[in-house]
Each structure stands twice: as structure tokens, then as C-alpha cells.
Short mmCIF file of C-alpha atoms and ligand atoms in Angstrom, two decimals:
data_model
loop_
_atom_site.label_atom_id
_atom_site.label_comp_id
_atom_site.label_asym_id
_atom_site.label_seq_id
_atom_site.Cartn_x
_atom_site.Cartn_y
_atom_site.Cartn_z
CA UNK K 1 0.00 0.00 0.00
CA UNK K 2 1.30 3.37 -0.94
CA UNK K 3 1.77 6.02 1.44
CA UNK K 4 -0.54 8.14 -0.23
CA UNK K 5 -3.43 5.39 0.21
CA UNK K 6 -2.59 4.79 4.03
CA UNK K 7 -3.40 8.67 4.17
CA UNK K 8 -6.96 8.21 2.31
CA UNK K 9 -7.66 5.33 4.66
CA UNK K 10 -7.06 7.52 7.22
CA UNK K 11 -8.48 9.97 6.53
CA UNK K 12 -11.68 7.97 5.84
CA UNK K 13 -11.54 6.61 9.13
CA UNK K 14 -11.91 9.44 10.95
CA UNK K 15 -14.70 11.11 9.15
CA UNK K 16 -16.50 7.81 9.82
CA UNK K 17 -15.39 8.45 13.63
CA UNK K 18 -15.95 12.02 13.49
CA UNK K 19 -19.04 12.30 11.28
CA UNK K 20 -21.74 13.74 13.98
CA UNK K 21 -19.25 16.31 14.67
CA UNK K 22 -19.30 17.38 11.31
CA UNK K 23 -23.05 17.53 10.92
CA UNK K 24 -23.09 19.47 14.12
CA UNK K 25 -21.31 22.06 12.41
CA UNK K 26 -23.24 21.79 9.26
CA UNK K 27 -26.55 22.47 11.39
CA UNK K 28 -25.06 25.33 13.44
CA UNK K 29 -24.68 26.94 9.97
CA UNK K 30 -27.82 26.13 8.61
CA UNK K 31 -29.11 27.98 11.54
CA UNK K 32 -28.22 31.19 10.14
CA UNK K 33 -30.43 33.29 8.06
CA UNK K 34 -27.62 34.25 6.03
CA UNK K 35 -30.07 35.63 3.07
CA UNK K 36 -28.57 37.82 0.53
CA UNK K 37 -31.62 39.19 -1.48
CA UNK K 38 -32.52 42.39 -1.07
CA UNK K 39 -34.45 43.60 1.68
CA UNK K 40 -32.75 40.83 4.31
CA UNK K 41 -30.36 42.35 7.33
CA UNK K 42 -26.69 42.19 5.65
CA UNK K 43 -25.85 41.29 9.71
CA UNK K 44 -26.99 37.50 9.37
CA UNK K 45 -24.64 36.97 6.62
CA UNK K 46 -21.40 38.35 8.09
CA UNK K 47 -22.47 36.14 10.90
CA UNK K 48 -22.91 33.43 8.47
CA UNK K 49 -19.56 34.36 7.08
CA UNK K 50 -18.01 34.73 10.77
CA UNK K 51 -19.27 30.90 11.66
CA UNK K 52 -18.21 29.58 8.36
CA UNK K 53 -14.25 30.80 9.04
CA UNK K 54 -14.13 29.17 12.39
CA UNK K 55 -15.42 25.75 10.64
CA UNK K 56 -12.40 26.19 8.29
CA UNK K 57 -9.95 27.04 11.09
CA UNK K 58 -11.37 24.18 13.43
CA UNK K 59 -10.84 22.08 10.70
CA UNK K 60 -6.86 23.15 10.17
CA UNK K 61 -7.25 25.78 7.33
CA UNK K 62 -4.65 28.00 7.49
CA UNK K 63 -4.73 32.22 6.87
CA UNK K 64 -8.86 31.96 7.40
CA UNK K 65 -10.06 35.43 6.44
CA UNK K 66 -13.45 37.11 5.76
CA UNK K 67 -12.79 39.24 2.81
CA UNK K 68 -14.83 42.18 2.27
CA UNK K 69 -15.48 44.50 0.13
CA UNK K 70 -17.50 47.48 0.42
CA UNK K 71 -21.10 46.79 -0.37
CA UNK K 72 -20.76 43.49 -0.47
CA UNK K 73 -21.77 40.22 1.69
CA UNK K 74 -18.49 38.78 2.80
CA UNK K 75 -16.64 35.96 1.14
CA UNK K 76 -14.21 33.73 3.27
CA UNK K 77 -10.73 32.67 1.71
CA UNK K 78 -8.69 29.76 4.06
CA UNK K 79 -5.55 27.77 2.77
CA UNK K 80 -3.65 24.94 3.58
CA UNK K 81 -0.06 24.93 1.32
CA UNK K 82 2.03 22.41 2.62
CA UNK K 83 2.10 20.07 -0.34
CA UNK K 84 5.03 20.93 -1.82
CA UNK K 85 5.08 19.78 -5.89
CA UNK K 86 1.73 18.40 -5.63
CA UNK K 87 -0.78 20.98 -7.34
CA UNK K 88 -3.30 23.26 -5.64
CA UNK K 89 -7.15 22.91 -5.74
CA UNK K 90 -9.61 26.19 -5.14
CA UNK K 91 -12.42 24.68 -3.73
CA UNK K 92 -16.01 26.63 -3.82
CA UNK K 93 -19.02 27.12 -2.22
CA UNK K 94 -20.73 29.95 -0.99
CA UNK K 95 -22.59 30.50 2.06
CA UNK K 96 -25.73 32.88 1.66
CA UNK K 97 -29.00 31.53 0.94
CA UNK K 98 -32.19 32.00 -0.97
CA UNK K 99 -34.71 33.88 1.11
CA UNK K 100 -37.32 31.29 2.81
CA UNK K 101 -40.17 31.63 0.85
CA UNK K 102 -43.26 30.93 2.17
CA UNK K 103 -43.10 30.17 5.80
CA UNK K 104 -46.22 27.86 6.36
CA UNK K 105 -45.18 25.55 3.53
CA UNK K 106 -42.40 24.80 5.52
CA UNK K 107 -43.18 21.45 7.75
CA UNK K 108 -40.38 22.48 10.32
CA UNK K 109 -39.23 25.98 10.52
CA UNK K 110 -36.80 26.98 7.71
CA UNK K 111 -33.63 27.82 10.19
CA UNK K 112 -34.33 25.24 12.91
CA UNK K 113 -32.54 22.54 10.73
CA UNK K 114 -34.57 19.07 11.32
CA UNK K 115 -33.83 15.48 10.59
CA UNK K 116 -36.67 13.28 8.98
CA UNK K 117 -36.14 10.28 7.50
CA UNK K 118 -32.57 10.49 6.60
CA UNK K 119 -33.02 14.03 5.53
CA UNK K 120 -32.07 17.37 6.98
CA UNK K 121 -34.45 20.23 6.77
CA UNK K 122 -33.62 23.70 6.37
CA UNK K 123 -32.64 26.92 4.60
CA UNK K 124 -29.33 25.76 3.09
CA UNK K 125 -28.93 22.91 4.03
CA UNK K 126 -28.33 21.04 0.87
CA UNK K 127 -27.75 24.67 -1.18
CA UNK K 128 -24.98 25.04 -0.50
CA UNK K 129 -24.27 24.42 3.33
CA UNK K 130 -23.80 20.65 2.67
CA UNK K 131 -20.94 21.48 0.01
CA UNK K 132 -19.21 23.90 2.04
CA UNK K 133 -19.12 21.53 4.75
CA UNK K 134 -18.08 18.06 2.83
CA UNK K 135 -14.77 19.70 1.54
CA UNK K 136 -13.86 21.34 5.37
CA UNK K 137 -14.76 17.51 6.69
CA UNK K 138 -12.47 16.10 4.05
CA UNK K 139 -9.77 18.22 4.81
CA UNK K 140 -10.15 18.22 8.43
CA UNK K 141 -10.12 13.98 8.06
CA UNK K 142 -6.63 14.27 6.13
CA UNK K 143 -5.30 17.12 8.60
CA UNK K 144 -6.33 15.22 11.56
CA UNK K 145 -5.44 11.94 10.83
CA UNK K 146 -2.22 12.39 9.16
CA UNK K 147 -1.33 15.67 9.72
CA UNK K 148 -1.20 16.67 5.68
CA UNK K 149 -3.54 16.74 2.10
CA UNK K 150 -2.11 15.28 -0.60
CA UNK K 151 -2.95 18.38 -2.38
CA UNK K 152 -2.65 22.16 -1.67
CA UNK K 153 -5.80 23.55 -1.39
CA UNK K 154 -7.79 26.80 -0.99
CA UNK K 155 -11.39 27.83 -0.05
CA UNK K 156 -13.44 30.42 -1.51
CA UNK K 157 -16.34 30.65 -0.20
CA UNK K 158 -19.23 33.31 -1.69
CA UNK K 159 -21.69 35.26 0.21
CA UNK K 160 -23.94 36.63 -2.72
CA UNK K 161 -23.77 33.73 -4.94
CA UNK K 162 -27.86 33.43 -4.55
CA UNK K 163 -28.26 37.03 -6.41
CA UNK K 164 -26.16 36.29 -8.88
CA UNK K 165 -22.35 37.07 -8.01
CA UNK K 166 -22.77 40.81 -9.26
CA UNK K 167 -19.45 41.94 -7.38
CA UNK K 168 -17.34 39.03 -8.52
CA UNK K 169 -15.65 41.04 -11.26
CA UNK K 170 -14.13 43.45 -8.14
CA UNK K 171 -13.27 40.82 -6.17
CA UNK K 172 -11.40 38.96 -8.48
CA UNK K 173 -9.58 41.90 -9.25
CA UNK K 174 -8.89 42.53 -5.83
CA UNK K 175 -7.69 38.67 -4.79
CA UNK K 176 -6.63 37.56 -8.28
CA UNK K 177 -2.97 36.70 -6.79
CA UNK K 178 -4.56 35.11 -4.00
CA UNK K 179 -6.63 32.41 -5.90
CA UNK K 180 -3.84 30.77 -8.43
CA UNK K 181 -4.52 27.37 -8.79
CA UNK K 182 -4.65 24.13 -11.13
CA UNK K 183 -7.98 22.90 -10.91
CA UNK K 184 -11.26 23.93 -9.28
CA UNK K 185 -13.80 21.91 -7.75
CA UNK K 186 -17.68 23.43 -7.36
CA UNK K 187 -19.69 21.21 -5.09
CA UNK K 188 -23.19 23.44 -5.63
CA UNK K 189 -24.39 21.32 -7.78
CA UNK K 190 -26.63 18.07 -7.80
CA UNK K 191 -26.42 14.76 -8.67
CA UNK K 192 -28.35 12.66 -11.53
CA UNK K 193 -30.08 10.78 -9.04
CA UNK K 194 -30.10 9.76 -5.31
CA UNK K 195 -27.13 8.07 -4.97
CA UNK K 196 -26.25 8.44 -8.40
CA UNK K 197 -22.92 10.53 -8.57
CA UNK K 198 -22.85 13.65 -11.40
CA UNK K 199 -19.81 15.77 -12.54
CA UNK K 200 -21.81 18.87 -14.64
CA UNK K 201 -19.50 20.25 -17.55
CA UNK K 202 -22.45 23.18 -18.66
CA UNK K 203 -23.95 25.66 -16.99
CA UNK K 204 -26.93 27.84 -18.45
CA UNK K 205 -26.41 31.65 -17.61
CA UNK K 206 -29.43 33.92 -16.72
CA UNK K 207 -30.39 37.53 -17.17
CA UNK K 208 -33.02 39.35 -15.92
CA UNK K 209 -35.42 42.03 -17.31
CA UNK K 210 -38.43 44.60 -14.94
CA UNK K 211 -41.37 45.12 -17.38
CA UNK K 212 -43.98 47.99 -16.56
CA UNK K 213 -47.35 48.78 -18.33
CA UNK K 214 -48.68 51.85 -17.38
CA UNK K 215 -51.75 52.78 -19.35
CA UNK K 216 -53.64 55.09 -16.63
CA UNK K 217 -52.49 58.33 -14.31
CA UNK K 218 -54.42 56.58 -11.61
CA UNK K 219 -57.17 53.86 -10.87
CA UNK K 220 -60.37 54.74 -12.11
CA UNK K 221 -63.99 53.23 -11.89
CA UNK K 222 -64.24 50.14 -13.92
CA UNK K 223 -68.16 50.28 -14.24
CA UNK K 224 -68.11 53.83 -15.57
CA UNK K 225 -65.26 53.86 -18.00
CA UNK K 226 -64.46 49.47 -18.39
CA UNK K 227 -64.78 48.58 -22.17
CA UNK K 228 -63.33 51.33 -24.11
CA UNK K 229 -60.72 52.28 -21.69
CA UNK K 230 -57.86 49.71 -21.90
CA UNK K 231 -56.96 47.54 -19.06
CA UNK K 232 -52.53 47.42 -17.93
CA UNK K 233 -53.10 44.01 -16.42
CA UNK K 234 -54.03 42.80 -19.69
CA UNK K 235 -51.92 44.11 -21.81
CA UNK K 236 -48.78 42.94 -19.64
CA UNK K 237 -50.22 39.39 -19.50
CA UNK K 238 -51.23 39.74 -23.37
CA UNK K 239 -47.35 40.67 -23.89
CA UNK K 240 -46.01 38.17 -21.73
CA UNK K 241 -48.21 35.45 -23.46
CA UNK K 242 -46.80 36.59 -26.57
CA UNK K 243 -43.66 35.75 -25.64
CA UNK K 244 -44.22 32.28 -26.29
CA UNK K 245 -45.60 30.23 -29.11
CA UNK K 246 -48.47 27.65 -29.39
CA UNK K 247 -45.82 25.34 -30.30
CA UNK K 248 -43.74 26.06 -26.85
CA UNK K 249 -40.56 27.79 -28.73
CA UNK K 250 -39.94 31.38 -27.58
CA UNK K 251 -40.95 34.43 -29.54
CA UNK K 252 -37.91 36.57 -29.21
CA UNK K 253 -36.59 37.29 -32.38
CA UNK K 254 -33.19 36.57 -33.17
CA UNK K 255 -32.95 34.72 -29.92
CA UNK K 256 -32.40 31.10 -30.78
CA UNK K 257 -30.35 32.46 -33.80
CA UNK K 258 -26.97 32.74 -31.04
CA UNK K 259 -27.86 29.33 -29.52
CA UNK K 260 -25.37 26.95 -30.43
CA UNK K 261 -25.57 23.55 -31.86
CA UNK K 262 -24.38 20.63 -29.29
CA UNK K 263 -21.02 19.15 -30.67
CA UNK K 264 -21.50 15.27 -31.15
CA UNK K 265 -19.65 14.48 -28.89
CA UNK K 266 -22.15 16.22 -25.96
CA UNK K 267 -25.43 14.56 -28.18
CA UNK K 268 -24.15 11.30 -27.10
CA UNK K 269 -23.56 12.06 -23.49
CA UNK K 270 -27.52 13.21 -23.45
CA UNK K 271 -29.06 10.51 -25.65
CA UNK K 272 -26.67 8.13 -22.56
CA UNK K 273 -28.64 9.65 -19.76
CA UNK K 274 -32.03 7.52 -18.49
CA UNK K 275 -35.16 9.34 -18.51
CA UNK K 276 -38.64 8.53 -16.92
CA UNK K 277 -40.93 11.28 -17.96
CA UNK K 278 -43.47 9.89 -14.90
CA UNK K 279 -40.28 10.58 -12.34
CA UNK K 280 -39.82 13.73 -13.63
CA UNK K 281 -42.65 15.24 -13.32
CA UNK K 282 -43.25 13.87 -9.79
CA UNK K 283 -40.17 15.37 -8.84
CA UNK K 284 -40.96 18.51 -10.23
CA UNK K 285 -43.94 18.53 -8.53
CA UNK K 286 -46.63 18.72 -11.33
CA UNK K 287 -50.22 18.34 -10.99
CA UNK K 288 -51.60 15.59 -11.88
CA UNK K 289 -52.58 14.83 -16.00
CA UNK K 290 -50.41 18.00 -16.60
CA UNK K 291 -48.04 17.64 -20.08
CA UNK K 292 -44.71 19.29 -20.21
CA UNK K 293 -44.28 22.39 -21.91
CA UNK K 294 -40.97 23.42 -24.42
CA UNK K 295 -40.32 23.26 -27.93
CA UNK K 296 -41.05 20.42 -30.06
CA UNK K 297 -38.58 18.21 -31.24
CA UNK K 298 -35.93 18.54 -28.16
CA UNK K 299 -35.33 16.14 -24.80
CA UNK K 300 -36.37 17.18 -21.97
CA UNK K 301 -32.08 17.30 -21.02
CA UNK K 302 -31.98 19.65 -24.14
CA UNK K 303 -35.05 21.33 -23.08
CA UNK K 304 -33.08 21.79 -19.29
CA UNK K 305 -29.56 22.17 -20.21
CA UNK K 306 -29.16 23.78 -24.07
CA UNK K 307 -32.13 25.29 -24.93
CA UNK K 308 -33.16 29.33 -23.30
CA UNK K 309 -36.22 29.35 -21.45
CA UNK K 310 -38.45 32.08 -19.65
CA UNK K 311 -39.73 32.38 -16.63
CA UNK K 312 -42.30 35.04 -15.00
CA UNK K 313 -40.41 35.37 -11.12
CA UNK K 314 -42.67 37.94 -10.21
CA UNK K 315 -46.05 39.56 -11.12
CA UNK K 316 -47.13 42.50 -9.47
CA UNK K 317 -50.68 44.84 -9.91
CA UNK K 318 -53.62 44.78 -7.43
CA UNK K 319 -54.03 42.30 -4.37
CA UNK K 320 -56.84 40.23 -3.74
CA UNK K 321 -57.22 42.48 -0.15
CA UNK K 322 -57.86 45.91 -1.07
CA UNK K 323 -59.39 45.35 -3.89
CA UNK K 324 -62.23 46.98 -6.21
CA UNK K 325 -63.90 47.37 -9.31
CA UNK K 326 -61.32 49.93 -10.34
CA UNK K 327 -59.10 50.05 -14.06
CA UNK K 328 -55.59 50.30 -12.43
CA UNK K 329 -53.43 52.49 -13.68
CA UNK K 330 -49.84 50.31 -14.23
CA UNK K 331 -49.07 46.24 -13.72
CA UNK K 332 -45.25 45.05 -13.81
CA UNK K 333 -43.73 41.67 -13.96
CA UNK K 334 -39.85 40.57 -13.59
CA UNK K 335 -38.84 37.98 -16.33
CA UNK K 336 -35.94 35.73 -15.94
CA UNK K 337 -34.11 34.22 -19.19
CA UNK K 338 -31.93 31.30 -18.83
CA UNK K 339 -29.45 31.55 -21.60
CA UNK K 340 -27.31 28.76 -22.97
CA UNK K 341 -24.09 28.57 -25.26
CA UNK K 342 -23.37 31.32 -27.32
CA UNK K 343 -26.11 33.15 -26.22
CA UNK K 344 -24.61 36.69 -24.89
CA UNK K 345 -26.65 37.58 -21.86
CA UNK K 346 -26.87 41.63 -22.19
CA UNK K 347 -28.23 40.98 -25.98
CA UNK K 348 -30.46 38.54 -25.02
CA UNK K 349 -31.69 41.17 -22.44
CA UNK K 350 -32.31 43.98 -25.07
CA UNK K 351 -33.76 41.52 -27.90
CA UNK K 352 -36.18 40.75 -24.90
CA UNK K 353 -36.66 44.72 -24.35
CA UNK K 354 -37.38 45.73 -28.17
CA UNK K 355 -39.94 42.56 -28.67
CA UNK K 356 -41.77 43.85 -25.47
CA UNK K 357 -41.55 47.46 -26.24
CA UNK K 358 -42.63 47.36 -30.28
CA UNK K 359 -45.72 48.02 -30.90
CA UNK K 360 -47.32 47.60 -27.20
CA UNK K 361 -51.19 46.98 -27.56
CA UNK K 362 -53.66 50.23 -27.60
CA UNK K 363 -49.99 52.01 -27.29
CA UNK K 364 -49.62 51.78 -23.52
CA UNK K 365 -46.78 52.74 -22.08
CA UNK K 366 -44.20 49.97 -21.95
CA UNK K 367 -41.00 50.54 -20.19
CA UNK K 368 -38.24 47.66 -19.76
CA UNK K 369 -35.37 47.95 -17.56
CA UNK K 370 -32.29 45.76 -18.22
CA UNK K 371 -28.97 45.48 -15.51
CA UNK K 372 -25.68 44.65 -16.93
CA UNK K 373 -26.06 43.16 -12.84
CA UNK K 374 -28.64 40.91 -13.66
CA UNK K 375 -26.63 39.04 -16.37
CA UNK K 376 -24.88 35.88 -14.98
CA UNK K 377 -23.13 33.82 -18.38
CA UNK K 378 -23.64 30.53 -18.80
CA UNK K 379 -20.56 28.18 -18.53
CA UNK K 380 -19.06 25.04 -20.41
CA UNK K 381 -16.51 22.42 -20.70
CA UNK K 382 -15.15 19.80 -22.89
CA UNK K 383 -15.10 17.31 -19.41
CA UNK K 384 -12.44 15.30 -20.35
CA UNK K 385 -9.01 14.28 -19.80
CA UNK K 386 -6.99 13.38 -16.60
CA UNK K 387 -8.42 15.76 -14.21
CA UNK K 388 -11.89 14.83 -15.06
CA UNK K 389 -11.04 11.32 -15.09
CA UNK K 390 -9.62 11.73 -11.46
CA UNK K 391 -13.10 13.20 -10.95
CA UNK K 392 -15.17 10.21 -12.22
CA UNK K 393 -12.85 7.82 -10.35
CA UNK K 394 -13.07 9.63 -7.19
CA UNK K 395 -17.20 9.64 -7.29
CA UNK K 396 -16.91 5.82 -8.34
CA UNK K 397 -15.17 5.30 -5.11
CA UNK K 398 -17.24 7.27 -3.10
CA UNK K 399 -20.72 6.34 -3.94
CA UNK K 400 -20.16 3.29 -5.28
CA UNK K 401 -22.06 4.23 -8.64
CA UNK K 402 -20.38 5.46 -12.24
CA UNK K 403 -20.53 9.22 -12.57
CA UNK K 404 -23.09 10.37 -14.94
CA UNK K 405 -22.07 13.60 -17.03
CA UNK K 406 -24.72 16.00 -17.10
CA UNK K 407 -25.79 19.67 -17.74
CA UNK K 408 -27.09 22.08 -15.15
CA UNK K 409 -30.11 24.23 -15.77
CA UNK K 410 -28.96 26.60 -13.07
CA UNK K 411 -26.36 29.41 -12.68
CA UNK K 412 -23.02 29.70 -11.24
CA UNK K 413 -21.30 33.22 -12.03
CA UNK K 414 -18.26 31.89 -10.32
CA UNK K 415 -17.40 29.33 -12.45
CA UNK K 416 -16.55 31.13 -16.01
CA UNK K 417 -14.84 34.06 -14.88
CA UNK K 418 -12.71 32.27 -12.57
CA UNK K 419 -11.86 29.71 -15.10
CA UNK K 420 -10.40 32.02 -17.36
CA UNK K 421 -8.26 34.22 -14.82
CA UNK K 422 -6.56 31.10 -13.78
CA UNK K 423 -5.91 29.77 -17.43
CA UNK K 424 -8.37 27.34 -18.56
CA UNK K 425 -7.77 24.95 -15.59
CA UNK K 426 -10.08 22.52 -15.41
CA UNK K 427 -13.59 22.79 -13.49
CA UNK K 428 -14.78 19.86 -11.53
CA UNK K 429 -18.80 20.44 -10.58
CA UNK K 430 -19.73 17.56 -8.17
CA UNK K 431 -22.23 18.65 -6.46
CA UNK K 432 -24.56 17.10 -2.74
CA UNK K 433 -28.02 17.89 -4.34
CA UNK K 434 -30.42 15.38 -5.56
CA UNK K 435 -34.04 15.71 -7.57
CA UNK K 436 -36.00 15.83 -4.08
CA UNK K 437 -34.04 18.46 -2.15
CA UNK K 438 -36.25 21.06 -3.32
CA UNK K 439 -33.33 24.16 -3.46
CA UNK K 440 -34.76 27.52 -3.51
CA UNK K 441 -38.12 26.20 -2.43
CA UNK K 442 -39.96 25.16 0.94
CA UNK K 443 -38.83 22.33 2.90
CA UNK K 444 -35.44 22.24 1.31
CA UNK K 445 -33.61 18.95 2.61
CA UNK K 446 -30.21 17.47 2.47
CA UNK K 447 -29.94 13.58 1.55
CA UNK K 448 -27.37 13.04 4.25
CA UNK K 449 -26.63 9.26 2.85
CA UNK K 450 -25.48 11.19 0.10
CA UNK K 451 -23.64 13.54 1.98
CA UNK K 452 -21.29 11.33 3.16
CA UNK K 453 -20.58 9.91 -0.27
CA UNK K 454 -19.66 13.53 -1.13
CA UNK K 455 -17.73 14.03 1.67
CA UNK K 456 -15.89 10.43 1.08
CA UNK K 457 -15.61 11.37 -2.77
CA UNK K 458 -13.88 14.65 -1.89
CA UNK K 459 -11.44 12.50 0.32
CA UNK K 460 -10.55 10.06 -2.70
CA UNK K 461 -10.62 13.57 -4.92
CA UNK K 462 -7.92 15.43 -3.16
CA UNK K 463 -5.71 12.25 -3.54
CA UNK K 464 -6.60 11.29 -7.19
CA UNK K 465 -5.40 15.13 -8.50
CA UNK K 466 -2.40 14.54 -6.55
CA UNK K 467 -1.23 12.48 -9.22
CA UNK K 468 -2.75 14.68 -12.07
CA UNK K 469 0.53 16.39 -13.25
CA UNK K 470 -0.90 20.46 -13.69
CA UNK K 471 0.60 20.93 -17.09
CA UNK K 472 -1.48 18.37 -18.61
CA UNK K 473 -4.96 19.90 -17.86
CA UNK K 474 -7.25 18.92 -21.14
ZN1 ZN S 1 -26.16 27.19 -4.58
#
């Protein structure tokens, strides 16, 4: 037996030992509030960010910092460098979380983290808690068993990942020299299955557009002028409508003309991929004798992974309380595009203004507002060669189960830009999630079976890219 593999066995052993302590730590955290949107005390996530650096230094990170920047919600760096000729990972996560949503849905309260059934309940538990937490428990298990990582590694941990990483341009800037490293490894994203290990080599991006019809200078009485006076509400649900076709393919012209085609390569690895339409929509949650919606002629992975799609995140004009037979005067809606390869986010953004703002109906007053903010790219990877096939190997020996390659429907802002400052080096996405968690919504869980697995995979992860020689990345 190698030395290196008397290490791994080590360090195995003692996250089997240690593993309450570890989910300890992981529900202390989860019992933050650390929500970044808008309209959330910025308090809960330095707190967040505060509890999150002493899990890294309990666990032997070296130079643990909160890193902040003026405006926005800390980010936590941590090293540990004493692996001299072996390469260095950056390992990411972030720690912030989606705002609860609505809190009776929720069957135990959303920060008062709660095991059923081999799940853990709470905000952030699973998104992305549980990833933070499985690389600080595999490098606490090396560090504590046999004193070293086969690797040199570094944490990065976000605090505004949730809103869409608008800062991350000024804090790379800031920490570029910091962050050098040969390969990265993501774990905030999910699995194909339960149980069933993923590495995800695409990303879709996202941007985000505010539409407002105003048609009126104030309510008036719907009895007395209803008919020939246009209705707002309408007209924004008649343009958002529009925005679709009867046969499910968006109406934004010149849209679908930047997608790009899937090499052949990537066609194979999604005609390889199992699909049971009956799982999927149970998972998803549908109603019952519900179809699924989309173009014609494409998967459902295509549908998910390579193809835009549009989604209405908020709709505001009168509420049900307070309400009257009035006209009102304006109705708005936020629309969220998820973009795909080559699809540039800010045009997408203003192809979406100009079909909204031509030609509004009765000539109401359509205003769009786009953010260069709002615009997170999509991401993607040719996953092969050594450092993916340390991945796959890795997962293999931590769950037991071959890796399936998959896209991600989802954003990650980090994962692009940070790509490209450090050269190309290769992205490993292996993620804690599975179909059921329910991220972003009520009763958000963490499989913790397939916790461990993660946390075991990262353990056989840090080992396999010690043998990865840097140079050869693709
Ligand atoms: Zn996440």
C-alpha cells in the first residue's frame, strides 16, 4: 500500500469516527439566516460568514479570512499549502441563501434545521451548506489523521452567490494573486439521481429584465369607464403570453439564432442519460394529467440544459385584499431568461426589451429595464481528460455508482470568470443535491446518505489530483 493510500484510509476513518461532529457544524450553519436578497439584514450573513471561518480554522485551514469589500456580503478565503510539488485545488461554495419563501409551507421551521427520515431540513442545508461543509470535513479527516492533504488547497467561499455574483468582477480583481490554482472543484451542484454521482461540464447563464405597463395616471372606476378604456393588467399578460408560441418555442426574435448547436460528442452524453418522464414530473412537482411544456422536437435534457427558457419570477398589480372594481393604472412583472451557449446575456436582455416594447397593444406605455447586474453567463466544458477522469474515479469510489455527465439548468457566475483568470484549468462540478431536495423552495432537505458519499468522494478527490501532473490539464 502506498503512502498516499494509508493517508486516504485515514483519513476515511476518521470522518466515519468524526461524522456527527461534522453535521453538528453543518446544522449550526444552517441555523443562520444568512439571506442575501434584497431587503434581508446584511448582519446575518457576516455572521454566516463569521461561523463559516471558524469551521475552516477548526478544521486546520490556514490564513482563514473574511474578505470584504464594500457593499458586499463577505466571502471567506482559508488555505492549507504544505504540499510541496503536488498541485493546488480552489475549492467553492458559498454561504448565503435564498430567502425562505413561504413560511407555512415549511413542515419544520426553515432555520431550525430538522432530521426526517434520513433528511435534513432547512434553509441551506443542501444549497450550499452541505458542500461547504463536505470539503472542510475532508480536509479536516486528512489534517487530523495524518497531519497533511495530498494536495494544496484553498477555499473560496461566496456570500452573494444566490443574487447572482454581481461583485465578482471586483473581487477577483482585488484577490486575483490570491486564488492561483490548477484545478477547481464546485460542489453546488446536484447529482443525476439519489445516490447516483454527477460531474456537470455546462452551466446555463441567466439575465433578468423589470417590465412595466402603465396605461392610466391613476385607478379609475371600472363600471363607468371598463370597455373602451384599456386595461394594464391585460396588456402585460397579453405581452407576456406573446412571448411564447403555441408550439412552446420562444418568440424573441433573433434569440435562438446565437444558440449553439451541441457538438456530437455532448449529443451522445444526453441521448446516454435515463429518462422517466413519470419521475420527472413527480419530482418537479406537477399536478396531476399536466403535459410538459418546451419546444417540439428537443429532450427534456436539451429542453433543461441547451435550450433558453423564460420564466415570469414575479407579477405585481392589485391584491386580492384591497381590492375593487377599479381600471388600475400600471401592472409590472420581472422575467428571468436562462441563456445557454453562445447566447450573450446583455443581448439577449435587449432583444427581450425591443420585442416587449414594439408596438405595445392600444400604445400603452411599456417601459423595460435591463442590468448589466442581472446578467450571470452561462458556462461550459469539454469534461475530459486526466483531471476529469480523477473526478469520475473519485465519485466511483465514493458512492459506489459510475458518474453520470450532465448539464445544469442553473447558474453559477463563479465558475466562467474564474476559469479564465486562472488559465483554462479545469472545473470539476460535483455537487450534494439530488431531484428531491427542493433548493430555492420550501422544505429544502439534504440527503445526508449522500452527503457522506460527497464528503468520502472529496477525500478520494484530493488524492486522485495529486497524481494529475498540472501541465497536462485537457
Ligand atoms: Zn447554490
Amino acid at each position: 500500500m502506498t503512502l498516499a493510500n494509508g493517508n486516504v484510509k485515514a483519513a476515511l476513518g476518521y470522518l466515519e469516527k468524526n461524522y456527527g461532529q461534522f453535521k453538528d457544524t453543518l446544522v449550526e450553519l444552517s441555523k443562520i439566516p444568512g439571506v442575501s436578497a434584497d431587503g434581508y439584514p446584511p448582519e446575518a450573513l457576516k455572521r454566516s460568514a463569521d461561523a463559516t471561518a471558524k469551521a475552516l480554522r477548526d478544521a486546520g485551514v490556514e490564513n482563514v479570512q473574511v474578505l470584504e469589500i464594500p457593499g458586499v456580503h463577505p466571502y471567506i478565503y482559508g488555505d492549507w499549502l504544505h504540499a510541496p510539488g503536488a498541485p493546488t485545488i480552489l475549492l467553492y461554495g458559498h454561504h448565503d441563501v435564498q430567502p425562505e419563501g413561504r413560511h407555512d409551507k415549511w413542515l419544520s421551521p426553515p432555520f431550525e434545521p430538522t432530521e426526517r427520515g434520513g433528511r435534513l431540513y432547512g434553509r441551506g442545508t443542501a444549497d450550499d451548506k452541505a458542500g461547504v461543509m463536505a470539503h472542510v470535513a475532508a480536509v479536516a479527516s486528512y489534517l487530523k489523521s495524518s497531519g497533511k492533504v495530498p494536495c494544496n488547497v484553498k477555499f473560496v467561499i461566496e456570500g452573494e452567490e444566490e443574487i447572482g455574483s454581481g461583485n465578482l468582477g471586483t473581487f477577483l480583481q482585488k484577490y486575483k494573486g490570491m486564488l492561483a490554482a490548477d484545478f477547481i472543484v464546485l460542489s453546488d451542484t446536484a447529482n443525476f439521481d439519489t445516490g447516483v454521482p454527477a460531474l456537470t461540464y455546462q452551466l446555463r447563464g441567466i439575465c433578468q429584465v423589470d417590465v412595466e405597463v402603465q396605461a392610466l395616471d391613476h385607478p379609475i372606476h371600472s363600471g363607468m369607464w371598463g370597455g373602451p378604456v384599456p386595461d394594464p393588467v391585460q396588456i402585460l399578460c397579453k405581452l407576456i403570453a406573446g412571448l411564447t408560441k403555441d408550439d412552446g418555442s420562444l418568440d424573441i426574435p433573433g434569440l435562438y439564432k446565437m444558440v449553439a448547436k451541441p457538438s456530437k460528442k455532448q449529443a451522445a452524453r444526453l441521448r446516454a442519460l435515463a429518462f422517466d418522464e413519470a419521475k420527472f414530473k413527480k419530482e418537479a412537482s406537477m399536478m396531476k394529467g399536466m403535459t410538459l411544456a418546451g419546444e417540439k422536437g428537443h429532450t427534456v435534457y436539451e429542453k433543461l440544459w441547451t435550450r433558453p427558457s423564460l420564466t415570469v419570477i414575479a407579477l405585481e398589480a392589485r391584491q386580492f385584499q384591497g381590492s375593487s372594481n377599479q381600471i388600475i393604472d400600471a401592472a409590472r412583472a420581472r422575467l428571468s431568461l436562462r441563456t445557454v451557449p453562445n447566447i450573450d446575456g446583455n443581448k439577449a436582455a435587449s432583444l427581450l426589451k425591443t420585442r416587449l416594447e414594439t408596438k405595445p397593444p392600444y400604445g400603452a406605455k411599456v417601459t423595460v429595464k435591463t442590468s448589466r447586474k442581472a446578467v450571470t453567463p452561462w458556462w461550459t466544458t469539454d469534461p475530459e481528460g486526466p483531471a476529469f477522469e480523477a473526478g469520475r474515479r473519485a465519485l466511483k469510489a465514493g458512492f459506489g455508482k459510475d458518474t453520470a455527465m450532465i448539464g445544469a439548468g442553473g447558474s453559477i457566475g463563479f465558475v466562467g470568470p474564474f476559469a479564465t483568470m486562472l488559465g483554462g484549468a479545469p472545473c470539476l462540478l460535483m455537487g450534494v443535491e439530488d431531484p428531491k431536495c427542493n433548493a430555492h423552495s420550501e422544505n429544502e432537505s439534504l440527503h445526508l446518505g449522500d452527503w457522506i458519499k460527497c464528503m468520502k468522494s472529496a477525500i478520494y478527490l484530493y488524492d486522485e489530483l495529486s497524481r494529475v501532473s498540472p501541465k497536462k490539464k485537457r
